[in-house]
Coordinates of C-alpha atoms and ligand atoms in Angstrom, one line a residue:
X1 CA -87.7 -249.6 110.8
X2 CA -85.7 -246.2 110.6
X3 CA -82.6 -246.1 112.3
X4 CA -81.9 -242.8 113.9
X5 CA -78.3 -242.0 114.5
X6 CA -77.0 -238.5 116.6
X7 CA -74.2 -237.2 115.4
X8 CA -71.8 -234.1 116.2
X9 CA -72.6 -231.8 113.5
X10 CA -68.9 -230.0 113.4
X11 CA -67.0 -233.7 113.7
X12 CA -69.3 -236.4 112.5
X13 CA -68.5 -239.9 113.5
X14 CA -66.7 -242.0 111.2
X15 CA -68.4 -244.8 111.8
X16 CA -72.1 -243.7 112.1
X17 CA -71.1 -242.1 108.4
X18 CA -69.6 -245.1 107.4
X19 CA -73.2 -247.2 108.1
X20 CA -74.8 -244.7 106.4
X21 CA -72.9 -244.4 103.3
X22 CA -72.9 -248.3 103.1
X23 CA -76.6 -247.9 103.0
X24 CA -76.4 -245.5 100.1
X25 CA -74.4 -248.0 98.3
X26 CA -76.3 -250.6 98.5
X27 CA -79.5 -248.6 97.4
X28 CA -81.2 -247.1 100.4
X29 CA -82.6 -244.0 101.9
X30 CA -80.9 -242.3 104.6
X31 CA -82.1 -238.7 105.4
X32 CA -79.4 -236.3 106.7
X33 CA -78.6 -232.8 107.8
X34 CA -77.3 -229.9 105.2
X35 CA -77.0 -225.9 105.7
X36 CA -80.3 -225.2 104.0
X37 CA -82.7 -228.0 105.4
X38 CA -82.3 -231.7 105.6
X39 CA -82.4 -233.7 102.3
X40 CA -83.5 -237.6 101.9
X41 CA -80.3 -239.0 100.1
X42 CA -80.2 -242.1 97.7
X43 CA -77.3 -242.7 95.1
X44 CA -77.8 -240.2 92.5
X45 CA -76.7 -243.2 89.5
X46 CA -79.0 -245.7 90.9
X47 CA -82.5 -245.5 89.5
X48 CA -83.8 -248.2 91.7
X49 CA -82.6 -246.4 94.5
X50 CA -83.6 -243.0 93.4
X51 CA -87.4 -244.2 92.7
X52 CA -87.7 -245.1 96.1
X53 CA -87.1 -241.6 97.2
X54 CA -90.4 -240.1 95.3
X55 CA -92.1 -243.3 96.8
X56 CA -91.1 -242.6 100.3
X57 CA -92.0 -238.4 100.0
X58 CA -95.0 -239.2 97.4
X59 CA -93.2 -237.0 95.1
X60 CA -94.6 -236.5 92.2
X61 CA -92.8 -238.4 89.1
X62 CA -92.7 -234.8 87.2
X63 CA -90.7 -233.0 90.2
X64 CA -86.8 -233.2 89.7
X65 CA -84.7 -233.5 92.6
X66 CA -81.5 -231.9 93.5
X67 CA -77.9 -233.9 93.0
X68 CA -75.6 -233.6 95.8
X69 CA -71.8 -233.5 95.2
X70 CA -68.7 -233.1 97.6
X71 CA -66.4 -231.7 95.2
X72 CA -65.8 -230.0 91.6
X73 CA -64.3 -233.1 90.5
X74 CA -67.3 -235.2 91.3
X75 CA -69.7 -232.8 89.2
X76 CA -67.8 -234.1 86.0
X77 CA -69.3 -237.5 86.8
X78 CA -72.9 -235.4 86.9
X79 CA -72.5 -232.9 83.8
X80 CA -69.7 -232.4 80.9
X81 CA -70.9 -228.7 79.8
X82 CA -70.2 -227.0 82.7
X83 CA -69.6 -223.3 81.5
X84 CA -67.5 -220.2 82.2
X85 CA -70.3 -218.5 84.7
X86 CA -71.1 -221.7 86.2
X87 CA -67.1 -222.4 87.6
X88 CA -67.3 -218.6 88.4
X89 CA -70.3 -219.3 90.6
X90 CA -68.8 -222.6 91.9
X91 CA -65.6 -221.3 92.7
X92 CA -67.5 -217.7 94.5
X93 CA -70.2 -220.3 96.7
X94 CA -69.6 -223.7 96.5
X95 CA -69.8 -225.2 99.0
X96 CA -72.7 -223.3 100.2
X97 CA -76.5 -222.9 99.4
X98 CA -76.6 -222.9 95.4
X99 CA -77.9 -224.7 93.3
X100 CA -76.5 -224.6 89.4
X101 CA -79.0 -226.0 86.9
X102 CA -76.8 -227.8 84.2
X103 CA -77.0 -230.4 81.3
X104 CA -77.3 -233.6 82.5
X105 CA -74.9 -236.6 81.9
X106 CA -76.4 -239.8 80.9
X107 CA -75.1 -241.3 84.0
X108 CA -77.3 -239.9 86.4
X109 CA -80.4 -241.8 87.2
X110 CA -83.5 -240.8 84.6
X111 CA -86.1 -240.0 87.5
X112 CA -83.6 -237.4 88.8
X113 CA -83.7 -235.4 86.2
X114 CA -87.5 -236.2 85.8
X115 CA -87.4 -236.4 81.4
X116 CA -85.7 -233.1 81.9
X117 CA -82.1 -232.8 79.6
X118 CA -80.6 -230.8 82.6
X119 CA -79.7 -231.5 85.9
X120 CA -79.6 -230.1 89.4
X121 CA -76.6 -230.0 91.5
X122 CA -74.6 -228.6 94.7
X123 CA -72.0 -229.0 96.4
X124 CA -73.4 -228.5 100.7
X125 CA -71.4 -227.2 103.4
X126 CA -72.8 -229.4 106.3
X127 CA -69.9 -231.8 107.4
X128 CA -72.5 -234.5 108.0
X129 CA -74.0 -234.1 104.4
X130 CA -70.6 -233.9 102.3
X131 CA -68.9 -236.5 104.8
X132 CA -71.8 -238.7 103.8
X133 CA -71.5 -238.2 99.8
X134 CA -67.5 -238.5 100.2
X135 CA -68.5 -242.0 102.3
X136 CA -70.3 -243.2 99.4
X137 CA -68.1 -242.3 96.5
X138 CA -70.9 -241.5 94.5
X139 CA -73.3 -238.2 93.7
X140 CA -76.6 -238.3 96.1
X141 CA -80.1 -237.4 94.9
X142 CA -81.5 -235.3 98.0
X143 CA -85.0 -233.5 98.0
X144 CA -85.9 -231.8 101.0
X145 CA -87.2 -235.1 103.4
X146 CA -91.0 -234.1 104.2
X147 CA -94.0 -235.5 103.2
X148 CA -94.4 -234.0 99.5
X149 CA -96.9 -230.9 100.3
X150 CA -95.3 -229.9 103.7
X151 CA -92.9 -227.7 104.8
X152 CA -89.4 -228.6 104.6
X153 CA -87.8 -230.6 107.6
X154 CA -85.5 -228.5 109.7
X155 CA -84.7 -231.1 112.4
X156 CA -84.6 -234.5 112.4
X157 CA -87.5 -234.7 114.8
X158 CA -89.3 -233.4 111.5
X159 CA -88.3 -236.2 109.3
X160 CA -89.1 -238.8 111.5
X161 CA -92.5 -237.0 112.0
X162 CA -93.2 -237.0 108.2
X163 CA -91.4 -240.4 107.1
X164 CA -90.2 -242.3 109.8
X165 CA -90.7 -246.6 109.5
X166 CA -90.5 -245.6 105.4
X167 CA -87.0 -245.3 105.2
X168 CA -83.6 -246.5 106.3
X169 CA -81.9 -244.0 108.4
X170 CA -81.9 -240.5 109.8
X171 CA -79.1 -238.3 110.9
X172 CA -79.8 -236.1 113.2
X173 CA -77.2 -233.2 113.4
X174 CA -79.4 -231.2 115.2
X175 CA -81.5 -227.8 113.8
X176 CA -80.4 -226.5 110.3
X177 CA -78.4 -223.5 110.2
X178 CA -80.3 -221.3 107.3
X179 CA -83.7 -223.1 107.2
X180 CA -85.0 -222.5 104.0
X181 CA -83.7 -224.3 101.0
X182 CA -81.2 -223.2 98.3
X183 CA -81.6 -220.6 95.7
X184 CA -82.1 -222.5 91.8
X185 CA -80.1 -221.3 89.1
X186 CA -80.6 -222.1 85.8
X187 CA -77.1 -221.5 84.2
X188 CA -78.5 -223.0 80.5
X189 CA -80.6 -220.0 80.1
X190 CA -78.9 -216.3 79.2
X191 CA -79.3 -214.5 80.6
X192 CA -79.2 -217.5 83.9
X193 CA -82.3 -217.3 85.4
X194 CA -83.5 -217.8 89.3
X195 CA -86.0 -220.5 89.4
X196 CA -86.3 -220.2 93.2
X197 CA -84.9 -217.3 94.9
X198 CA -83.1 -218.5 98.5
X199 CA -80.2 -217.3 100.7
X200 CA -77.9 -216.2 97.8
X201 CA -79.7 -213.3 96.3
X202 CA -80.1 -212.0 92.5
X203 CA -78.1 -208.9 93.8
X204 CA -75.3 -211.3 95.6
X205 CA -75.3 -213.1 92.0
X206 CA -75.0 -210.9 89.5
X207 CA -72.3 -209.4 91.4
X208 CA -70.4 -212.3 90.5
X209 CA -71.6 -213.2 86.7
X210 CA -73.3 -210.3 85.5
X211 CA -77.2 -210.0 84.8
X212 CA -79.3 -213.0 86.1
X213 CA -83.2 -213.2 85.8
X214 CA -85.6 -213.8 88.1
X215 CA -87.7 -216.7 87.1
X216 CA -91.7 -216.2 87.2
X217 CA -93.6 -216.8 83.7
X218 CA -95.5 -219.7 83.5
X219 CA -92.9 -220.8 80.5
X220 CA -90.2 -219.7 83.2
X221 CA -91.6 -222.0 85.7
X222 CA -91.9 -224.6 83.1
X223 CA -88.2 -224.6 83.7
X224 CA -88.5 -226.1 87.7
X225 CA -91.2 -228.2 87.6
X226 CA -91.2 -228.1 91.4
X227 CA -92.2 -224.9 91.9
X228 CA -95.7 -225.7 90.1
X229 CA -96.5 -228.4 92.6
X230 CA -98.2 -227.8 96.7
X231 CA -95.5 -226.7 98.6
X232 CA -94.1 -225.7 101.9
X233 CA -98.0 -225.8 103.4
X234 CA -99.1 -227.2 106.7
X235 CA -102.8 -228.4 107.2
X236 CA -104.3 -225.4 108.4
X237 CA -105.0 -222.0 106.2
X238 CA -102.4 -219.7 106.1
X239 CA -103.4 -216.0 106.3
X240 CA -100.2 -214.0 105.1
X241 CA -100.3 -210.3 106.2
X242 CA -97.9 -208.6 103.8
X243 CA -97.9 -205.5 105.6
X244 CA -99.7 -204.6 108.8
X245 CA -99.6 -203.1 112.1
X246 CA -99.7 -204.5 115.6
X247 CA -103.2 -203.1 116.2
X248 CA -104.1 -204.7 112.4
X249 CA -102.6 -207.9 112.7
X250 CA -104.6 -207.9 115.8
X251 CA -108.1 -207.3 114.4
X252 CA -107.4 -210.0 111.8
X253 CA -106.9 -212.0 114.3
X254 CA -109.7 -211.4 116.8
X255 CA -111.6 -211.5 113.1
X256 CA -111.0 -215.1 112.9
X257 CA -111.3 -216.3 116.6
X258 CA -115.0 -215.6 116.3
X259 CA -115.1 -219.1 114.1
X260 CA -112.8 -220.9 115.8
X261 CA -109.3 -221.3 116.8
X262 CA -106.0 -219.3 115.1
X263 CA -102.6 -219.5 115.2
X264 CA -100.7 -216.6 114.8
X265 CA -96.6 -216.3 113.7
X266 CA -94.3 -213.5 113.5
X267 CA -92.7 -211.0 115.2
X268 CA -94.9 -208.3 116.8
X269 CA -96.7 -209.2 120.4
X270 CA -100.2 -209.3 119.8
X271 CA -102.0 -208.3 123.0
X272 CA -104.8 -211.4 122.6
X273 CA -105.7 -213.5 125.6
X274 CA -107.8 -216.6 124.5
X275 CA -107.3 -219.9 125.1
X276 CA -108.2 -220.6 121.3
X277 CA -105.1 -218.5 120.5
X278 CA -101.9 -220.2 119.8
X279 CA -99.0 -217.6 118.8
X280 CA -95.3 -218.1 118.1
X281 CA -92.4 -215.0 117.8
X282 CA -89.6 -214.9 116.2
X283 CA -86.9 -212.4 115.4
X284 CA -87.8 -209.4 112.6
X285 CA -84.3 -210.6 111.0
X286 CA -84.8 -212.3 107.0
X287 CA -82.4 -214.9 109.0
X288 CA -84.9 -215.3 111.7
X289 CA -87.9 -215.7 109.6
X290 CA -85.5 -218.4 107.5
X291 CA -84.3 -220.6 110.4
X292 CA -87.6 -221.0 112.2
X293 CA -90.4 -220.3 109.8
X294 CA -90.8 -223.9 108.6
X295 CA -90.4 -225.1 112.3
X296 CA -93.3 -223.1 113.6
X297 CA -95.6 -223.9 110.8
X298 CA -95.3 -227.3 112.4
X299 CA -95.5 -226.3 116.0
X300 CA -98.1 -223.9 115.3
X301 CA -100.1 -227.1 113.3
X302 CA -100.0 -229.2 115.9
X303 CA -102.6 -227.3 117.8
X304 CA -104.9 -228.1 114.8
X305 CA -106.1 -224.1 114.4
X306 CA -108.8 -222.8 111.7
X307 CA -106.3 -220.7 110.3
X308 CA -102.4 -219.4 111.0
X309 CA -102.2 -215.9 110.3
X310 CA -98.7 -215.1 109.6
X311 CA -96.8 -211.6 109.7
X312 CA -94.8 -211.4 106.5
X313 CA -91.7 -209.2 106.7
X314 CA -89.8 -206.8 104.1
X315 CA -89.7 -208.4 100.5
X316 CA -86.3 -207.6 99.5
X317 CA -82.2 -209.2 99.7
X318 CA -82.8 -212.4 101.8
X319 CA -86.1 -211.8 102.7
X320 CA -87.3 -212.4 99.0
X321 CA -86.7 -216.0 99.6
X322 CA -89.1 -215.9 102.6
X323 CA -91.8 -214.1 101.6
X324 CA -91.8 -216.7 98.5
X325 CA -92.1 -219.6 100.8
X326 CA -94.8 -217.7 102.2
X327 CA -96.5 -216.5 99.7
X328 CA -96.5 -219.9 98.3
X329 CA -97.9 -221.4 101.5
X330 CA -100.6 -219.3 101.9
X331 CA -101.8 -219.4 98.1
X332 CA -102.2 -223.2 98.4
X333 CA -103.5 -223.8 101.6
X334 CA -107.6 -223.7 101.3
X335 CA -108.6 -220.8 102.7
Ligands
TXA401 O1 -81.5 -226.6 100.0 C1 -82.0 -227.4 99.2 O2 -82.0 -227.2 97.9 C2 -82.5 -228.8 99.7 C3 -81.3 -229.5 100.3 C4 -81.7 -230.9 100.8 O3 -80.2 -229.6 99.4 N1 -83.1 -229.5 98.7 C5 -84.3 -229.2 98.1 O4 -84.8 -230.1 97.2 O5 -85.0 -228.2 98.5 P1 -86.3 -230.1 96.6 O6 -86.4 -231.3 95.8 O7 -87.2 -230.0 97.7 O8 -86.3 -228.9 95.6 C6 -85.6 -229.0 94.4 C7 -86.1 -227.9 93.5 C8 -87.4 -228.1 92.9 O9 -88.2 -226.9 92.9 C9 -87.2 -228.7 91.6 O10 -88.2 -228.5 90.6 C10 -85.9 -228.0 91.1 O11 -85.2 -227.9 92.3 N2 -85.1 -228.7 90.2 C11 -84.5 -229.9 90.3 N3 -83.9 -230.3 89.2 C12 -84.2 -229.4 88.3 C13 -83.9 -229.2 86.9 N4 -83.2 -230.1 86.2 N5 -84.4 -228.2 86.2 C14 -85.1 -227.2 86.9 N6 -85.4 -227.3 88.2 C15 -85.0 -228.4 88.9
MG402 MG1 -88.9 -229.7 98.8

C-alpha cells in the first residue's frame, strides 16, 4: 500500500511531514516533491533502506543517486573535503537546483555512492522536500521516482503511475516548478566539470568560480555513471527535429502517419487533421520545454503512438539542458 498525502506546497503540514519523516527513520520509501522533479527519499546512512530504493525504481546497482541535505551544516555529516569553489557555489545557489559532486564520507550508505569514492549532494528549495529532510534529522538519498528508463516524475500522479503499491508514501505538492532535474557538478575534477548540464548553466557557473567543463568523453561520462544508462524515454520512438519548419515538421509527420499512429510535441501548430494524430503545444520558452516536456511524453504515451516526433528548440543557456534530455530520449528509444 502507498499512502498518498496532499500537501500545501508553500506551508506543508507538520504533521503529514512528521508521518513521513518517521517513515524515513525507520527505513522506508516516501517519494516527495522538490524544485527540479520529484525524488524517491530513503535515509541516506541507512544501507538497508537505500537498497530498497534501486529495488523499487529497478535502478541499476552501478547508478549513484543524489544525497539530499537541508543545510551546510548537514553536508559535514556527508563529506569533510569540501573545497573553496564548492562553498562559493553553495553559498551563490544553495538551496536551488545544483548538484556538487564531492568526496564521500564513510558514513553515507555504500550503494549511494555506488563503489564510487565521491558523493552527490544538494541542498533543494521545495518546502516539502527540505521540511522532510529537517523532519528526519538525517541526509536523504533521492533519485528522480520513475520507473528506471522513464522520464522523470513531475507530479505525483506520475509516481504513483510508475511505483505506486511499491513503496510507502507519496507527497503530492502538486506540479514541479522547473521540471527537469539538476545540473551535476563535479567539483573533484579541475577544472570542475558538468556531468549533466540543467537549469544552472556553464555560463551562470563559471561566473561564479571561474572555468568549468562540460562533461562528454566517454572517460568523462565514466565520471556519472547515470548518464550511460536508458534514460528519460517513454515507450514509443521519439523522432527529435533539431531544427525545422512548420511546413517540415509537418511532412515528417504526415511521413509517419502512413504506418500508423504519431504523436507530435512542441510548439508550432501543425495543420494535421487525423484521427491517428495526437499532438501536444507548449510554450517556445527553454522554461516551457523544462516544466512540461517530461509530462507530455507521458500524456503523449498514453495514446500508444508508432512514434512522437518532437520539435527541439534552440541549444544554448537553459535550453542546453533540454535538448540533452531530448537528445537522450530520442537516441535510446528504438526507432
Ligand atoms: O533534480 C535532481 O537532481 C533530482 C531531484 C530528485 O533532486 N534527482 C535526480 O536524481 O535526478 P537521479 O538519480 O535521477 O540522477 C542522479 C544523477 C545520475 O546521472 C548519477 O549518475 C549522478 O547524478 N551521480 C550521482 N552520484 C554521483 C557521483 N558520486 N559521481 C558522479 N555522478 C553521480
Ligand atoms: Mg533519474
Amino acid at each position: 500500500m502507498t499512502q498518498v498525502l496532499e500537501l500545501d506546497p508553500e506551508r506543508p503540514q507538520k504533521e503529514a511531514i512528521e508521518l513521513a519523516a518517521s517513515i524515513i527513520r525507520d527505513g522506508g520509501l516516501v517519494a516527495f516533491p522538490t524544485e527540479t522533479v520529484y525524488g524517491l527519499g530513503a535515509d541516506a546512512m541507512n544501507e538497508q533502506a537505500v537498497l530498497k530504493i534501486f529495488e523499487a525504481k529497478g535502478r541499476p546497482a552501478d547508478n549513484p543517486c543524489i544525497v539530499h541535505v537541508d543545510s551546510r551544516e548537514m553536508l559535514d555529516r556527508v563529506s569533510a573535503s569540501v573545497g573553496d569553489k564548492a562553498e562559493r557555489l553553495i553559498q551563490t545557489f544553495w538551496p536551488g537546483p545544483l548538484t556538487l559532486v564531492l568526496e564521500r564520507n564513510v558514513d553515507v550508505a555504500e550503494p549511494v555512492s555506488a563503489g564510487l569514492s565521491t558523493v552527490a549532494v544538494r541542498m533543494p528549495e521545495h518546502r516539502i522536500a527540505l521540511g522532510l529532510i529537517q523532519a528526519a534529522r538525517t541526509p536523504i538519498a533521492a533519485p528522480s521516482a520513475n520507473v528506471s528508463g522513464r522520464p522523470s516524475p513531475t507530479t505525483a500522479a506520475h509516481v504513483f503511475d510508475d511505483l505506486g503499491g511499491r513503496i510507502d508514501m507519496i507527497l503530492d505538492g502538486g506540479a514541479t516548478n522547473i521540471g527537469i532535474e539538476s545540473t551535476v557538478l563535479d567539483v573533484t575534477a579541475d577544472p570542475p566539470l558538468i556531468l549533466r548540464p540543467g537549469w544552472i548553466t556553464q555560463q551562470v557557473l563559471s561566473e561564479v568560480i571561474g572555468p568549468v567543463g562540460l562533461g562528454a568523453s566517454d572517460q568523462e561520462l565514466q565520471r556519472s555513471p547515470g548518464t550511460r544508462h536508458r534514460h528519460y524515454s517513454p515507450r514509443a520512438a521519439i523522432i527529435l527535429v533539431e531544427q525545422g519548419t512548420t511546413e517540415q515538421l509537418e511532412t515528417i509527420c504526415r511521413h509517419y502517419l502512413e504506418d500508423g499512429s504519431v504523436g507530435f510535441i512542441g510548439y508550432s501548430k501543425l495543420a494535421i487533421d487525423d484521427a491517428s494524430f495526437f499532438s501536444i503545444n507548449i510554450g517556445a520558452r527553454a522554461k516551457d520545454y523544462a516544466h512540461s516536456i517530461y509530462a507530455a511524453l507521458r500524456e503523449i504515451d498514453q495514446k500508444n503512438p508508432g512514434v512522437i516526433v518532437v520539435e527541439g528548440i534552440r541549444d544554448s543557456d537553459e535550453g542546453a539542458a533540454v535538448m540533452d534530455r531530448l537528445r537522450r530520449a530520442a537516441s535510446e528509444s528504438a526507432v
